């Protein structure tokens, strides 16, 4: 689908100094991009002149400079050769050397001086001579071997230093080297002809076998051509008296194969650099074919050359030459050059350059594939082309997907929006009077201009609805050329205001303007301006533009629409062959692509691996060498963001076939057409284009087409609401009207989800989203259920219709069922209403609702409506056995209304409603039994709240139920409410020590009251339980109030560090002797236990804190040794091993292998992501972590937690210690109080120091912990399992920042003087 478009053309004529001599050979100097030509020798002058032709690009022109390198006399050394001839010329850029091989046998080397030593001049030297004479010569592509054929039918290989390597003789015996066998593929003889076929002979034998008859026009020349890699060389020569053959030699001079005989084969030969084919020509009676051979000498296809209308080409001296990347085959005829390309096994004639005289030679640039030079007598042509797709507008509604393909005089035109016709076919083929040069579309696809060698044809593009009609010719203009050779047309552009602009070359670049009237087809007088260094027109994206832009060789943009050279402010960094200008509301951006894949926006480099691009109104679409197609949202130059290579997660990136190129895009159809390297087309619907198009349709309230695209492209239909929620709710009627089909509405409703797809799978990557209208705030919509909001809106509109047909009712049912949770009852009520109006319609509605939901669930819901006919109708749609549900429904019919409802609710498990029906039936005994059976006590108490007799019975049942469930406190309260104090006392006593007050109260409320002994035993039991529960104050209260035992109460208070209360009671009851007998021993016991506690804490801190510091120091100094342990070869371990599991595919040594028992080479878990550790191993590892044994990796975590618990215990004990110190001071035990206070203060200070040292996380661990937390949040991050997971949790706990425990200072008594 690509055409060859000229981007550089120049011509140089030999000066007077050269006497108009013809150019005899040309070659490229790729280092300087210059051409070296030779003039002579001739019959008039036996000198050879070596000339260097160079181009100089300036802002206003492209000048050609001619510099003579050297000249010397070259008389013919052979008396049989009147005038010597240059057979081959080649330039070596690394040594500034040009090698000339002459037919007389001389090999001449011309060495130029470099820029550093110009005084050395030019050195000319004959490196050797072959006495027999030379018929052909060619250097290998790597410039290491020179292959020469001599007139003695020998082949000589020479090295770069012209040392002979090998020589071979071409004899008739060589023709026997290859035994060619054809199996007749594709021949008529090999096809199945039925039972009556006469051909029973061997199908591998053709009807006519070529003998290799020489062409009558064969000039006997010998042509040499190397394969692109230099491994083989082919020689096309005439074997005297036999035939013309192509011999293939290896680099070592070994004959590899000889071509099969072909009648009329000529001397042309060119081996495709890719290596698969060798091209030659065959003269037939009425035509000339280009034929192809494989390396083994077998034929491999052909195509016919197209002759001019006024003459035959059978007598032309035809030469072939492949370009360096094997994409273009140049054919030189006697009066023109033809450039052929191949796609989908069809050969296209892309360009035909008229030269009048026979081109003497053609040389492709070795590094720039589409640049060549050709010598025509005393004139040198310099031209460069690019492969470019000629496409129409990409702006809707003009985006017909029009693509024009040039094939000689035929223009193959395909509008892809109308028909996707694969090449080489086309929907429409247009014929011109001469070979086509260029094609251009107007920005809005109104006109199409076809530039050919004799003029320009203008076609008008017409559209019928959404279909494109064949273009109609509205006018043409014929060029008047006095000398066609000196006036060359290169490019064409056409504007919407009916003006043609043609870029040509006369004495220099010229742009001619041809205004025409589209209605009459008449052209006005043309005008022209000098184009300076302009190389071609630039495509415009804006459909309504009437501008014409041209780019010069410096990358500047010129406006030439009014025959004035207007220089634009924007420019490209250099001349970029593929360029396009975008106008975004006055923000003009020039997009350009260089030959090496650099894509620029103005002067900003976007990326370096682009292979093709095109521009739509919304996107800049590119393909990359990584075989991805990417979409860049258009905006300011600085805001153009190239998406990353992430086709799985980013909608702006998609994988494509290797080597695919962009052909065109059709935003209206949201599709993209790509062409594969072999020529076939592929149409894709990229998610970025589809979603962007759907968003635009929603903004335009065109919900019908948006829905159609969602349905065909499998886009989640939630986007129809999520993109514009307020707009959707305000236009629900329009939405339903545009969808029209009931099945479409059902599909939309059934696709609804609570997820906002515009924030998840279809997030707007452009980042700029129009603000919603303030009718409904976003919070009001997002706060409620999205699904229910949409369903309610649809229901509201459907139910407001005056007439409800079957489709409307079906949609109503769907909207109810699709709610979250489904509103089955509402949907069934619709069916129930229909059942009374139209049974047939009701049956259809039941079928639909059963299709949407589980039929068993619907059956239960229908029963729950107490509508037996509806339930029967639903049951008939299920797989239920009628022998089961029919008797059940018949039995229900026989029951009374309330009893039927009870039976249905009981059957459905709706026990509370069934209980309410029993209450309505006044079946209280049955209701009590039903309550006990299904534990419906709360519902029963609520129902019988004002029925005291039944309420009392139910409360007693409830109390017994609570007691049976060991809920003794609630049971005691329930019994107490029934004034059953005996049972209440038993339940309170069973509830434990916490209910001692309630237990003693109900015991004293019993009638008859319990005996004093029984009450005393109860109080003693409760006091002992409270003492065991360490509720010393409550135990002392029972001893004091119920047992009247002050001797027992005071020790309890002292045990709870309540010394002030103990001394107060002793004084209150007049028992001062108890101060010494009970309070002082209590103080002594408390002092002993407190002193022991603080001493243990002090010792623990002295042991654990230094150990923690030591472990952390070891981990910081040698993390691998600390976590991994000793092992063989530890000295060779790398220093970049991380202690965190960062990759699921890592196969290097891991710290987890120490704990999982795997070897260093085991990659089972890391490689597969499936842990072999069982839950048993995990439990075992968790036990190790809990124990924190010394020397294990879990020791630090255990010690840190131990210190934390110690600090918390010290903080909790401070209040008791302060009361103890105060009590000791009151009892004049100052030394003991002072000693305890000092010890406690030391421990508190030690705890403060420990908190500062232990609970400070280094900055690197904080960062690691934050990174680990971020990794946990990432989807798909691999995490270890089993025992490895326990270790990872331990490490994460160490990395995670921990809040230190709180420890406050000890308040000391000033009386003690400490």
mmCIF file of C-alpha atoms in Angstrom, residues 171-311:
data_model
loop_
_atom_site.group_PDB
_atom_site.id
_atom_site.type_symbol
_atom_site.label_atom_id
_atom_site.label_comp_id
_atom_site.label_asym_id
_atom_site.label_seq_id
_atom_site.Cartn_x
_atom_site.Cartn_y
_atom_site.Cartn_z
ATOM 1 C CA UNK A 171 34.054 -24.379 -19.205
ATOM 2 C CA UNK A 172 31.167 -26.196 -20.786
ATOM 3 C CA UNK A 173 31.524 -28.913 -18.182
ATOM 4 C CA UNK A 174 30.289 -26.439 -15.573
ATOM 5 C CA UNK A 175 26.821 -26.702 -17.072
ATOM 6 C CA UNK A 176 26.629 -30.281 -15.799
ATOM 7 C CA UNK A 177 27.255 -29.258 -12.209
ATOM 8 C CA UNK A 178 23.552 -28.906 -11.396
ATOM 9 C CA UNK A 179 20.919 -31.504 -12.271
ATOM 10 C CA UNK A 180 17.684 -29.583 -12.343
ATOM 11 C CA UNK A 181 14.464 -31.495 -11.765
ATOM 12 C CA UNK A 182 11.103 -29.777 -11.955
ATOM 13 C CA UNK A 183 8.137 -31.456 -10.302
ATOM 14 C CA UNK A 184 5.694 -29.305 -12.206
ATOM 15 C CA UNK A 185 4.221 -27.291 -9.394
ATOM 16 C CA UNK A 186 1.309 -25.259 -10.694
ATOM 17 C CA UNK A 187 1.411 -26.802 -14.165
ATOM 18 C CA UNK A 188 -1.740 -27.957 -15.861
ATOM 19 C CA UNK A 189 -0.317 -31.445 -16.194
ATOM 20 C CA UNK A 190 -0.122 -31.846 -12.421
ATOM 21 C CA UNK A 191 -3.749 -30.917 -11.795
ATOM 22 C CA UNK A 192 -6.497 -33.497 -11.269
ATOM 23 C CA UNK A 193 -8.470 -33.906 -14.509
ATOM 24 C CA UNK A 194 -10.999 -36.609 -13.618
ATOM 25 C CA UNK A 195 -11.381 -40.228 -14.516
ATOM 26 C CA UNK A 196 -11.407 -39.571 -18.241
ATOM 27 C CA UNK A 197 -8.103 -37.769 -18.305
ATOM 28 C CA UNK A 198 -5.886 -38.697 -21.199
ATOM 29 C CA UNK A 199 -2.707 -37.486 -19.633
ATOM 30 C CA UNK A 200 -1.195 -40.569 -18.094
ATOM 31 C CA UNK A 201 2.372 -39.512 -18.703
ATOM 32 C CA UNK A 202 4.864 -38.327 -16.106
ATOM 33 C CA UNK A 203 3.668 -34.876 -14.930
ATOM 34 C CA UNK A 204 7.203 -33.829 -14.043
ATOM 35 C CA UNK A 205 8.116 -33.686 -17.721
ATOM 36 C CA UNK A 206 6.919 -30.382 -19.242
ATOM 37 C CA UNK A 207 5.611 -30.092 -22.768
ATOM 38 C CA UNK A 208 8.477 -27.848 -23.829
ATOM 39 C CA UNK A 209 11.939 -27.818 -22.320
ATOM 40 C CA UNK A 210 14.070 -24.704 -22.783
ATOM 41 C CA UNK A 211 17.425 -25.349 -24.424
ATOM 42 C CA UNK A 212 18.956 -22.029 -23.525
ATOM 43 C CA UNK A 213 18.726 -20.517 -27.003
ATOM 44 C CA UNK A 214 20.541 -17.193 -27.114
ATOM 45 C CA UNK A 215 18.594 -14.029 -27.732
ATOM 46 C CA UNK A 216 19.289 -12.464 -31.139
ATOM 47 C CA UNK A 217 19.963 -9.161 -29.348
ATOM 48 C CA UNK A 218 22.436 -10.637 -26.881
ATOM 49 C CA UNK A 219 25.542 -8.450 -26.751
ATOM 50 C CA UNK A 220 27.678 -11.131 -25.090
ATOM 51 C CA UNK A 221 28.314 -9.061 -21.957
ATOM 52 C CA UNK A 222 29.330 -10.577 -18.657
ATOM 53 C CA UNK A 223 27.723 -9.318 -15.445
ATOM 54 C CA UNK A 224 28.928 -10.071 -11.907
ATOM 55 C CA UNK A 225 26.717 -9.687 -8.819
ATOM 56 C CA UNK A 226 27.451 -10.530 -5.187
ATOM 57 C CA UNK A 227 25.013 -11.740 -2.602
ATOM 58 C CA UNK A 228 24.377 -9.260 0.206
ATOM 59 C CA UNK A 229 26.477 -11.116 2.778
ATOM 60 C CA UNK A 230 29.399 -11.623 0.365
ATOM 61 C CA UNK A 231 29.357 -15.405 0.748
ATOM 62 C CA UNK A 232 28.501 -16.114 -2.902
ATOM 63 C CA UNK A 233 28.955 -14.399 -6.228
ATOM 64 C CA UNK A 234 26.963 -14.935 -9.443
ATOM 65 C CA UNK A 235 28.369 -14.500 -12.958
ATOM 66 C CA UNK A 236 26.107 -14.234 -15.992
ATOM 67 C CA UNK A 237 28.065 -15.077 -19.114
ATOM 68 C CA UNK A 238 27.675 -16.761 -22.503
ATOM 69 C CA UNK A 239 29.051 -20.222 -22.924
ATOM 70 C CA UNK A 240 30.193 -20.106 -26.577
ATOM 71 C CA UNK A 241 28.034 -22.096 -28.882
ATOM 72 C CA UNK A 242 25.808 -23.423 -26.087
ATOM 73 C CA UNK A 243 23.799 -20.949 -24.009
ATOM 74 C CA UNK A 244 23.888 -18.143 -21.504
ATOM 75 C CA UNK A 245 24.263 -19.374 -17.914
ATOM 76 C CA UNK A 246 24.535 -17.970 -14.429
ATOM 77 C CA UNK A 247 27.331 -19.565 -12.426
ATOM 78 C CA UNK A 248 27.328 -19.262 -8.634
ATOM 79 C CA UNK A 249 30.693 -19.445 -6.889
ATOM 80 C CA UNK A 250 31.394 -19.521 -3.191
ATOM 81 C CA UNK A 251 33.720 -17.035 -1.581
ATOM 82 C CA UNK A 252 36.483 -19.631 -1.838
ATOM 83 C CA UNK A 253 36.034 -19.961 -5.591
ATOM 84 C CA UNK A 254 34.169 -23.254 -5.546
ATOM 85 C CA UNK A 255 31.457 -23.629 -8.181
ATOM 86 C CA UNK A 256 28.167 -24.014 -6.296
ATOM 87 C CA UNK A 257 25.532 -24.177 -9.037
ATOM 88 C CA UNK A 258 24.627 -23.242 -12.591
ATOM 89 C CA UNK A 259 21.271 -21.883 -13.721
ATOM 90 C CA UNK A 260 18.876 -24.017 -15.695
ATOM 91 C CA UNK A 261 18.606 -23.304 -19.442
ATOM 92 C CA UNK A 262 16.267 -20.446 -20.346
ATOM 93 C CA UNK A 263 15.584 -19.472 -23.952
ATOM 94 C CA UNK A 264 16.203 -15.820 -24.640
ATOM 95 C CA UNK A 265 17.879 -15.022 -21.323
ATOM 96 C CA UNK A 266 19.873 -11.805 -21.515
ATOM 97 C CA UNK A 267 22.957 -10.506 -19.770
ATOM 98 C CA UNK A 268 21.217 -8.538 -16.986
ATOM 99 C CA UNK A 269 21.930 -9.852 -13.504
ATOM 100 C CA UNK A 270 21.405 -8.548 -9.973
ATOM 101 C CA UNK A 271 21.463 -10.661 -6.827
ATOM 102 C CA UNK A 272 18.996 -9.456 -4.246
ATOM 103 C CA UNK A 273 20.975 -8.407 -1.136
ATOM 104 C CA UNK A 274 18.585 -10.441 1.031
ATOM 105 C CA UNK A 275 19.985 -13.452 -0.794
ATOM 106 C CA UNK A 276 16.894 -15.365 -1.836
ATOM 107 C CA UNK A 277 16.646 -14.412 -5.517
ATOM 108 C CA UNK A 278 18.809 -13.533 -8.500
ATOM 109 C CA UNK A 279 17.131 -11.341 -11.121
ATOM 110 C CA UNK A 280 17.755 -11.495 -14.845
ATOM 111 C CA UNK A 281 15.765 -10.817 -18.010
ATOM 112 C CA UNK A 282 14.316 -13.013 -20.734
ATOM 113 C CA UNK A 283 13.443 -11.792 -24.207
ATOM 114 C CA UNK A 284 10.306 -13.324 -25.674
ATOM 115 C CA UNK A 285 8.599 -12.651 -28.967
ATOM 116 C CA UNK A 286 6.290 -9.930 -27.737
ATOM 117 C CA UNK A 287 7.631 -8.946 -24.368
ATOM 118 C CA UNK A 288 10.537 -8.953 -21.944
ATOM 119 C CA UNK A 289 10.233 -10.695 -18.595
ATOM 120 C CA UNK A 290 12.243 -10.224 -15.450
ATOM 121 C CA UNK A 291 12.986 -13.746 -14.295
ATOM 122 C CA UNK A 292 14.234 -14.935 -10.931
ATOM 123 C CA UNK A 293 16.543 -17.762 -9.937
ATOM 124 C CA UNK A 294 17.322 -19.354 -6.629
ATOM 125 C CA UNK A 295 20.889 -19.925 -5.555
ATOM 126 C CA UNK A 296 20.652 -23.531 -6.787
ATOM 127 C CA UNK A 297 19.915 -22.276 -10.311
ATOM 128 C CA UNK A 298 16.206 -23.104 -10.450
ATOM 129 C CA UNK A 299 13.631 -20.623 -11.739
ATOM 130 C CA UNK A 300 11.513 -18.925 -9.097
ATOM 131 C CA UNK A 301 8.890 -16.729 -10.718
ATOM 132 C CA UNK A 302 8.878 -13.815 -13.119
ATOM 133 C CA UNK A 303 6.987 -10.715 -14.154
ATOM 134 C CA UNK A 304 6.653 -8.841 -17.421
ATOM 135 C CA UNK A 305 8.098 -5.402 -18.003
ATOM 136 C CA UNK A 306 5.669 -2.766 -19.221
ATOM 137 C CA UNK A 307 6.669 -1.222 -22.509
ATOM 138 C CA UNK A 308 5.829 2.311 -23.623
ATOM 139 C CA UNK A 309 2.882 2.649 -25.952
ATOM 140 C CA UNK A 310 4.923 3.995 -28.856
ATOM 141 C CA UNK A 311 7.628 1.339 -29.073
#
